[in-house]
PDB file of C-alpha atoms in Angstrom:
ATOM      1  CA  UNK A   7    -115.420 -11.578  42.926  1.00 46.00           C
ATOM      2  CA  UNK A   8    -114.874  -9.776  46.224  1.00 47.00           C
ATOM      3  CA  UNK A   9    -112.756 -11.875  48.998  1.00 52.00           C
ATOM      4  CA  UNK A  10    -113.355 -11.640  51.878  1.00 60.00           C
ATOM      5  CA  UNK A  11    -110.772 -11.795  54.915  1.00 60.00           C
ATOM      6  CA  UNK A  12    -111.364 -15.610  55.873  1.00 69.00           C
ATOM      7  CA  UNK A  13    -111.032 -16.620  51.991  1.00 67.00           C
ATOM      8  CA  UNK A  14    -107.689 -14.760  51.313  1.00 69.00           C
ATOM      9  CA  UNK A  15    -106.489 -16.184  54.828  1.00 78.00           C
ATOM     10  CA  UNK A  16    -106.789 -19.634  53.776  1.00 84.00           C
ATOM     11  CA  UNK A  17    -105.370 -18.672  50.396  1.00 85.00           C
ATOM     12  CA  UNK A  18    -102.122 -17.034  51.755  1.00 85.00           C
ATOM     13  CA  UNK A  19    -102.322 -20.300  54.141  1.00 87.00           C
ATOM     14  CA  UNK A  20    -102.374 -22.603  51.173  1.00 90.00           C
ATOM     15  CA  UNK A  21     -99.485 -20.580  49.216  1.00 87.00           C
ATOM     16  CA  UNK A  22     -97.682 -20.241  52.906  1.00 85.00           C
ATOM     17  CA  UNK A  23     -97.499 -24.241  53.635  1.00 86.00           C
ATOM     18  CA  UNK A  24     -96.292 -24.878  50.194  1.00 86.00           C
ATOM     19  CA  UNK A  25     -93.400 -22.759  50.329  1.00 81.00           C
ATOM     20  CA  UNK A  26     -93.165 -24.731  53.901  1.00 80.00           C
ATOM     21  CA  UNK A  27     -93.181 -27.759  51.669  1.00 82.00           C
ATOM     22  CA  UNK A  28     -96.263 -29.017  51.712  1.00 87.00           C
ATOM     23  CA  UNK A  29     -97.196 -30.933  49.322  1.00 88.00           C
ATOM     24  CA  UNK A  30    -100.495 -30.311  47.474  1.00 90.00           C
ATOM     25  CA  UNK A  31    -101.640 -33.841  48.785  1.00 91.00           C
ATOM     26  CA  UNK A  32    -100.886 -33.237  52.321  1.00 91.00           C
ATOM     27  CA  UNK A  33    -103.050 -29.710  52.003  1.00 91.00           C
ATOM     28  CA  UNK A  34    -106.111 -31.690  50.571  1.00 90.00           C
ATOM     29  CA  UNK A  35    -105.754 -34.458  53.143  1.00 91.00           C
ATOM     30  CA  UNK A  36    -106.062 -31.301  55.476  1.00 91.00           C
ATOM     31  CA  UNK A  37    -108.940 -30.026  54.187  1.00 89.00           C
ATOM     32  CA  UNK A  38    -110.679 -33.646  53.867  1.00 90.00           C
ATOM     33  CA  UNK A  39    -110.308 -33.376  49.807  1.00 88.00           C
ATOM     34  CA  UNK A  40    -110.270 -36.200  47.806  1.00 85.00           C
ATOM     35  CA  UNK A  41    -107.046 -35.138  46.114  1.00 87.00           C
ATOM     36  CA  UNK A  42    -105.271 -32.236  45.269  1.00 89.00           C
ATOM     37  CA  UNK A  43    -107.602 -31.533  41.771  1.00 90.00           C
ATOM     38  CA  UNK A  44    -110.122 -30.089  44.557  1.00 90.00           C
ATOM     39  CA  UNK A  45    -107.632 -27.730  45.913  1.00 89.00           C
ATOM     40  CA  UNK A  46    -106.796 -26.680  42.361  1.00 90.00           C
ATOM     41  CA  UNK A  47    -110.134 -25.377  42.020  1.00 90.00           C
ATOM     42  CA  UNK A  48    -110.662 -23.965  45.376  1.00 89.00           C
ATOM     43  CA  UNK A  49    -107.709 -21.665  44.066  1.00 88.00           C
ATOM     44  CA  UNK A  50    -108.452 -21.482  40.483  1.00 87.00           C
ATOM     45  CA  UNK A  51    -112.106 -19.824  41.597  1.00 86.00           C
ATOM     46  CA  UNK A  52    -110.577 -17.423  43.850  1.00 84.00           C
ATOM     47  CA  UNK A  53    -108.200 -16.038  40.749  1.00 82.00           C
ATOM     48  CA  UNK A  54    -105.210 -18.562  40.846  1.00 84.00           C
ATOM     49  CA  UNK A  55    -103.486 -20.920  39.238  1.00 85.00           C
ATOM     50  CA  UNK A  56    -100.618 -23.341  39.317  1.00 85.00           C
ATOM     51  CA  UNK A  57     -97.087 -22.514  38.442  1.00 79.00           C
ATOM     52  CA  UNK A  58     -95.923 -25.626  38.123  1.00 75.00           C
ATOM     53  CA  UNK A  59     -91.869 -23.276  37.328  1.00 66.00           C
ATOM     54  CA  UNK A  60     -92.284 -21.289  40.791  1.00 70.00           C
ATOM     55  CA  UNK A  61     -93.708 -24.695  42.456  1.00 79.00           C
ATOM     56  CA  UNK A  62     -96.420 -22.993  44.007  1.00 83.00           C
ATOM     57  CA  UNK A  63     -99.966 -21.177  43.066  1.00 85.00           C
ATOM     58  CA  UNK A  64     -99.909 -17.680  41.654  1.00 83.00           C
ATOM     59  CA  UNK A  65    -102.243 -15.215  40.436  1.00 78.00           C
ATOM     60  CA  UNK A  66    -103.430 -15.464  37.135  1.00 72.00           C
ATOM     61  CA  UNK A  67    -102.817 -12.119  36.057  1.00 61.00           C
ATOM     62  CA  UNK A  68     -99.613 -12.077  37.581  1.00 51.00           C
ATOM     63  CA  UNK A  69     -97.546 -13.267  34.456  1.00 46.00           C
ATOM     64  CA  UNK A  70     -98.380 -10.987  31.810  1.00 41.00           C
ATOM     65  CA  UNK A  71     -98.366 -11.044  27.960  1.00 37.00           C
ATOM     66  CA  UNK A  72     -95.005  -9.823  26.544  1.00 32.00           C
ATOM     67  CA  UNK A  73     -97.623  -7.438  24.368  1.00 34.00           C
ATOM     68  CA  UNK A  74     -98.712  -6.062  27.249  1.00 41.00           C
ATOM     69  CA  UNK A  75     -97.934  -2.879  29.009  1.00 36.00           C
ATOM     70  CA  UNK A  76     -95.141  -1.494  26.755  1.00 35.00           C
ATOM     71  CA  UNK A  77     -94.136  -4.932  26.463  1.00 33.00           C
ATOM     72  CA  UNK A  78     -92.649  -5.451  30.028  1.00 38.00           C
ATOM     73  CA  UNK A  79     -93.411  -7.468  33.077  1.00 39.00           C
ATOM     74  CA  UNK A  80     -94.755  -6.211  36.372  1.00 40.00           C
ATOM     75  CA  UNK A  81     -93.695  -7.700  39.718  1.00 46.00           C
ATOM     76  CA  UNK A  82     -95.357 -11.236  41.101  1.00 45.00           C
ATOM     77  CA  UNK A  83     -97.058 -10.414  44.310  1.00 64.00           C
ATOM     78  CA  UNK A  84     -99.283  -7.213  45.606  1.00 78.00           C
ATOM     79  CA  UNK A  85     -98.042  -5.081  43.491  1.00 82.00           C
ATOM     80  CA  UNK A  86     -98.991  -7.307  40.524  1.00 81.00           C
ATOM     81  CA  UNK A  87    -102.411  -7.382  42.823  1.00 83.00           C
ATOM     82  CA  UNK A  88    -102.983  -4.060  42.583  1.00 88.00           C
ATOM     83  CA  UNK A  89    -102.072  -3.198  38.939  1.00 88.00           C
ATOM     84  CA  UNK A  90    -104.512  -5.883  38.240  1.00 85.00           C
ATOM     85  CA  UNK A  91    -107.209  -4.825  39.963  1.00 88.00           C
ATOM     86  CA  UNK A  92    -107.091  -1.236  38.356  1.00 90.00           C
ATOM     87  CA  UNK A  93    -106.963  -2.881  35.435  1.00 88.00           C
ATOM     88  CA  UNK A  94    -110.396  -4.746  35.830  1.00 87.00           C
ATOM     89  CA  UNK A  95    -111.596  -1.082  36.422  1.00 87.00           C
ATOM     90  CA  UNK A  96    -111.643  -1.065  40.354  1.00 89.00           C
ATOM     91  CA  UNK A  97    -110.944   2.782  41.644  1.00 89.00           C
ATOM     92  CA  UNK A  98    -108.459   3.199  44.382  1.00 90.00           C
ATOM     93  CA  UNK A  99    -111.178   3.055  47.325  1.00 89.00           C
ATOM     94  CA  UNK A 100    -112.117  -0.600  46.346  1.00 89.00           C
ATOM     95  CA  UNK A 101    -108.693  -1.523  45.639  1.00 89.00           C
ATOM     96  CA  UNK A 102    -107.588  -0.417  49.053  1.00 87.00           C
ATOM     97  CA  UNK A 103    -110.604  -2.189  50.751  1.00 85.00           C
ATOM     98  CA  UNK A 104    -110.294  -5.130  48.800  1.00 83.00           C
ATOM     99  CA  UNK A 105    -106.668  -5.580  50.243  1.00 81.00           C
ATOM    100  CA  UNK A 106    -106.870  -4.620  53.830  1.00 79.00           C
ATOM    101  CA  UNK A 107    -105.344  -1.110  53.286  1.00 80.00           C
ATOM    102  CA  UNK A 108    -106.467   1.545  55.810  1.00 80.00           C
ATOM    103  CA  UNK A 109    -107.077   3.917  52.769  1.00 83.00           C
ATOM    104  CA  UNK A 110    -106.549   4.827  49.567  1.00 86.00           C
ATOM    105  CA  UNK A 111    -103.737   7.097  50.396  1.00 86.00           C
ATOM    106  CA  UNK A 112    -102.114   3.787  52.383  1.00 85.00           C
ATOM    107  CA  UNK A 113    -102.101   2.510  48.840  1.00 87.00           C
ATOM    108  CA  UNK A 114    -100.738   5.061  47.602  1.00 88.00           C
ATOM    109  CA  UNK A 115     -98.045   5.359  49.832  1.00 86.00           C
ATOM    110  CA  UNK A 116     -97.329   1.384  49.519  1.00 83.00           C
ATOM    111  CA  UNK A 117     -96.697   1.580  45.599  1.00 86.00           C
ATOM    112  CA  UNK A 118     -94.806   4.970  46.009  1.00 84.00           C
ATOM    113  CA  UNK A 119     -92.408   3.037  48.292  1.00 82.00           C
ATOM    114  CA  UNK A 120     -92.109   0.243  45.375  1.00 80.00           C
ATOM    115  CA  UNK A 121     -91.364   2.753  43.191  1.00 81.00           C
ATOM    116  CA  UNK A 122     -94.228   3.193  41.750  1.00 85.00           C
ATOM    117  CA  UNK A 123     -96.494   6.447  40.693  1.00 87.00           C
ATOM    118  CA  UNK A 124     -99.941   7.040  39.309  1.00 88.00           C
ATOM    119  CA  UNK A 125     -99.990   7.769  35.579  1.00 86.00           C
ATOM    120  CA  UNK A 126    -103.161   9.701  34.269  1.00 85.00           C
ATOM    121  CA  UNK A 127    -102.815   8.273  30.951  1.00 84.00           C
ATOM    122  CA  UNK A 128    -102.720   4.604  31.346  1.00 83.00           C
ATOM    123  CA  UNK A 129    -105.281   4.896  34.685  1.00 87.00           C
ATOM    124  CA  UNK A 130    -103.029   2.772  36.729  1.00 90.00           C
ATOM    125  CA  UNK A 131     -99.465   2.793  38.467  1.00 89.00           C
ATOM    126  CA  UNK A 132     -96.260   2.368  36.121  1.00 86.00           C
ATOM    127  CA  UNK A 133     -92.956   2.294  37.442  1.00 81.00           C
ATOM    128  CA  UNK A 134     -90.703   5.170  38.075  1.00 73.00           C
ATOM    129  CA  UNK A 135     -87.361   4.886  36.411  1.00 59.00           C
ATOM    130  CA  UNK A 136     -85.941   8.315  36.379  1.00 52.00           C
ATOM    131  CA  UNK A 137     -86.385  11.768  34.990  1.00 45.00           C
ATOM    132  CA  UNK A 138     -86.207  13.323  31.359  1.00 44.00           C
ATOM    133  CA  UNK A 139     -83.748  16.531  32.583  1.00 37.00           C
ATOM    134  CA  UNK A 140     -84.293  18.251  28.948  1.00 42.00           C
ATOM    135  CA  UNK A 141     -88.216  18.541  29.644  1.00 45.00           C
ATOM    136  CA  UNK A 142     -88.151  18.555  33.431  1.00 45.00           C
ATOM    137  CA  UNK A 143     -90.743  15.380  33.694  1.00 48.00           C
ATOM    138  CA  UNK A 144     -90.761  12.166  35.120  1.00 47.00           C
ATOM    139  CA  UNK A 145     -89.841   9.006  32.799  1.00 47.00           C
ATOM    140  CA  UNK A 146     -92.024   6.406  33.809  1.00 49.00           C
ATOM    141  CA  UNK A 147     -92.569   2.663  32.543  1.00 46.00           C
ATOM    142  CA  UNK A 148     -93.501  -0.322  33.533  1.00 42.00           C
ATOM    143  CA  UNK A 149     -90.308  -1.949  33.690  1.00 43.00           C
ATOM    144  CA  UNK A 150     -88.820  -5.108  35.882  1.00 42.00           C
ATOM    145  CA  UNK A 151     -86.747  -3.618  38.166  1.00 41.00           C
ATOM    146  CA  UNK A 152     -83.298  -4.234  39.140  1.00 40.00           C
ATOM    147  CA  UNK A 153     -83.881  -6.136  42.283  1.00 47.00           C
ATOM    148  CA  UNK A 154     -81.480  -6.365  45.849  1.00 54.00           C
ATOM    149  CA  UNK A 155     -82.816 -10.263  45.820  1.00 55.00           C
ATOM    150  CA  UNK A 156     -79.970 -11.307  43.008  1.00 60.00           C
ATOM    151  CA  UNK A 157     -77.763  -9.870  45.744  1.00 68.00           C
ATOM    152  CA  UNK A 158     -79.509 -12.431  48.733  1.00 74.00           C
ATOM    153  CA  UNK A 159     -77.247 -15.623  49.434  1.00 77.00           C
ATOM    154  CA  UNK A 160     -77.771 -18.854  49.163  1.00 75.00           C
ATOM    155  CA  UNK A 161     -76.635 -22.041  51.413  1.00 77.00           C
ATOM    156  CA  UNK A 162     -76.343 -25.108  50.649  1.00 80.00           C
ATOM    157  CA  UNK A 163     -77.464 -26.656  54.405  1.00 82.00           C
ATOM    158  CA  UNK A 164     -76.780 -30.577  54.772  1.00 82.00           C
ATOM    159  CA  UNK A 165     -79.110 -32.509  56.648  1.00 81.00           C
ATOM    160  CA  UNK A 166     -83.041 -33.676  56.405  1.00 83.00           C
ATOM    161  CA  UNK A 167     -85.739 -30.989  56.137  1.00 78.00           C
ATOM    162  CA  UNK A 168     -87.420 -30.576  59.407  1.00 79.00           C
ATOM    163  CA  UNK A 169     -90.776 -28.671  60.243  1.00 80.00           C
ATOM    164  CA  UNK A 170     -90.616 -26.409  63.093  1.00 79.00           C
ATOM    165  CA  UNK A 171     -93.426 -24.620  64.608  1.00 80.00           C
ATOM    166  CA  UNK A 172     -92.852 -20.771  66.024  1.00 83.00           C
ATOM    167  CA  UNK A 173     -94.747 -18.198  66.873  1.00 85.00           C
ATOM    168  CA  UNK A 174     -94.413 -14.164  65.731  1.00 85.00           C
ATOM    169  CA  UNK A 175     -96.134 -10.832  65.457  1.00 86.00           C
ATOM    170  CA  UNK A 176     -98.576 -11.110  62.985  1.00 84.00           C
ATOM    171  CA  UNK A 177     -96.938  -7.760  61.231  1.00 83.00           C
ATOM    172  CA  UNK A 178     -93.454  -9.573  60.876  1.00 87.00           C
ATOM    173  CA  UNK A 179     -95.197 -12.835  59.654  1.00 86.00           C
ATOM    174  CA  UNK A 180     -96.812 -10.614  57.173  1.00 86.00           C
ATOM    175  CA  UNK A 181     -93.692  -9.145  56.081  1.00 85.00           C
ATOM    176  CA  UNK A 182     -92.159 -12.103  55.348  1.00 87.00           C
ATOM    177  CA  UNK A 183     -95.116 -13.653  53.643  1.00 86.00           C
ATOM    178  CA  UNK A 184     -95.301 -10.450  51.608  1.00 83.00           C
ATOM    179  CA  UNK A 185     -91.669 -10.841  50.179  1.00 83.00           C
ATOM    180  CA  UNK A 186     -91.473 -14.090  49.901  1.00 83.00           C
ATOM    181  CA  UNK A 187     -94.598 -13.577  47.338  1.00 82.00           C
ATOM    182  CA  UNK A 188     -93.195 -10.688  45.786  1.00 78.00           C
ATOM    183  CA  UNK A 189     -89.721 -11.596  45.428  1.00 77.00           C
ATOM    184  CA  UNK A 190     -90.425 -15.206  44.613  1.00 80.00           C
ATOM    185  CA  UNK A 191     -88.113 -16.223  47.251  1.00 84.00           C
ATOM    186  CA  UNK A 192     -89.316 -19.594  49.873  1.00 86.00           C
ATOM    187  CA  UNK A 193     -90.279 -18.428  53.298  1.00 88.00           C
ATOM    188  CA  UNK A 194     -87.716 -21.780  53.815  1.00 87.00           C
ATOM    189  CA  UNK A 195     -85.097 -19.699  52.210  1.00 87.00           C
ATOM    190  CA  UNK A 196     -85.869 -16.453  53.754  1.00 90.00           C
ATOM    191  CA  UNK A 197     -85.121 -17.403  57.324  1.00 90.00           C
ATOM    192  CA  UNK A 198     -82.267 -20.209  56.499  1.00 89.00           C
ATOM    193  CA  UNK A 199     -80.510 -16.869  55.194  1.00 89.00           C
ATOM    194  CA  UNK A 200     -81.917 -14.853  58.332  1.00 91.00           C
ATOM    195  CA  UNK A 201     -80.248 -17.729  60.718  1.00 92.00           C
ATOM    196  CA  UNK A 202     -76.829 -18.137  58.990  1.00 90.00           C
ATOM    197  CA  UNK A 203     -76.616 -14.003  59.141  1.00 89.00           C
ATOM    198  CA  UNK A 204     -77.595 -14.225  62.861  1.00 91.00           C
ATOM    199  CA  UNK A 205     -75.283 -17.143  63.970  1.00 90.00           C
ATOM    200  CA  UNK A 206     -72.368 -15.627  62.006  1.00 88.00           C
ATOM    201  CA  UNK A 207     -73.020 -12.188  63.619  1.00 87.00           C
ATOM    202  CA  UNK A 208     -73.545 -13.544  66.581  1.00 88.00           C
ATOM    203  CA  UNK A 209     -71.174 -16.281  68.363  1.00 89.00           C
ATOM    204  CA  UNK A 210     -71.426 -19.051  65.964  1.00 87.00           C
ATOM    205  CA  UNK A 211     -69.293 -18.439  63.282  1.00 85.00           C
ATOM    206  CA  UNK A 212     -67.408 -21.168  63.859  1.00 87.00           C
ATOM    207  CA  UNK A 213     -70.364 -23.527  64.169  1.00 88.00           C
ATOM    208  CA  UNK A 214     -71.764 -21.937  60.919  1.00 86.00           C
ATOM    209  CA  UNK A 215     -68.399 -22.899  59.041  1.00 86.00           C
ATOM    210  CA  UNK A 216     -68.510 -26.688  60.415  1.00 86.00           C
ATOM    211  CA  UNK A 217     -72.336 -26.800  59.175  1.00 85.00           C
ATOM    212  CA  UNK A 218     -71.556 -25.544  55.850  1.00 82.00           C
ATOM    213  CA  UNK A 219     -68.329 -27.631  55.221  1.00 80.00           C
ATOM    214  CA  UNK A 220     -69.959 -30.635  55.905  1.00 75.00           C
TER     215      UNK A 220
END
């Protein structure tokens, strides 16, 4: 099915508040559900499903069969979108309309900067892992990259979790929804990180030391 902009908004809302925290029963209450089973399938029709590992709902075809593709695995997220689209036969106009790209060269672009490039062969993008210097081509595979996010710290903060409402450009929310997604990584996490960096950089490194040692 095609989505359109008001569906996938409430579905990146959904996937947003639970990597807020939200439970699955506080989202249904929100959406005057009976229980969360309703929200299931409001997700499960629109192509998801429940990882109850990552805690949260993921694409369907996101996870693929060790069989498949060479036997590798393809990056969670819009990437995994996009492969998965092409695979259900979509050419790179639809694709590119179906997610909000300007174009089909935007696409393009997008997976080029993930490392990714067209291959003829296969009728879909496989990642680029180097170059075969005897025969002067590009080796490419669909391979699980070696990611910067092992490298990404992580603090244990004391205290109670608190929800805090803020406002942002709609481009940097969508950034950080985007990697969060794609790098399996809680939005909570992603700006806990983003603070510490800030407050240590910034005047509080003191302040960050007491918070931590407690």
């Amino acid at each position: 099915m095609v989505l359109t902009k008001e569906v996938i908004d409430k579905v990146e809302y959904i996937i947003q508040q639970i990597e807020n925290g939200i439970t699955r029963e506080q989202l249904a209450e929100e959406f005057g559900n009976k229980d969360y089973k309703a929200l299931d399938m409001y997700m499960r029709r629109r192509g998801y499903t429940w990882d109850a590992e990552l805690g949260n709902y993921i694409l369907r075809d996101s996870k693929v069969k060790s069989n498949e593709f060479r036997n590798s695995k393809i990056q969670s997220g819009k990437v995994a979108e996009i492969i998965n689209l092409f695979r259900q036969g979509l050419d790179a106009k639809a694709v590119a309309e179906q997610l909000f790209f300007p174009s089909h060269r935007a696409l393009a672009k997008y997976m080029a900067q993930q490392g990714y490039v067209w291959d003829i062969k296969e009728k879909n993008y496989v990642q680029k892992v180097g170059l075969d210097i005897e025969n002067d081509t590009e080796v490419k595979e669909i391979k699980e990259p070696i990611s910067q996010v092992e490298q990404v710290p992580r603090y244990l903060i004391p205290g109670i979790t608190k929800n805090k409402n803020i406002t942002m450009s709609h481009l940097l929310d969508q950034l950080l929804t985007d990697y969060s997604r794609e790098k399996n990584i809680k939005q909570k996490e992603i700006v806990e990180v983003a603070l510490i960096e800030f407050f240590t950089k910034y005047g509080y490194v003191h302040e960050v030391k007491a918070l931590l040692n407690r």
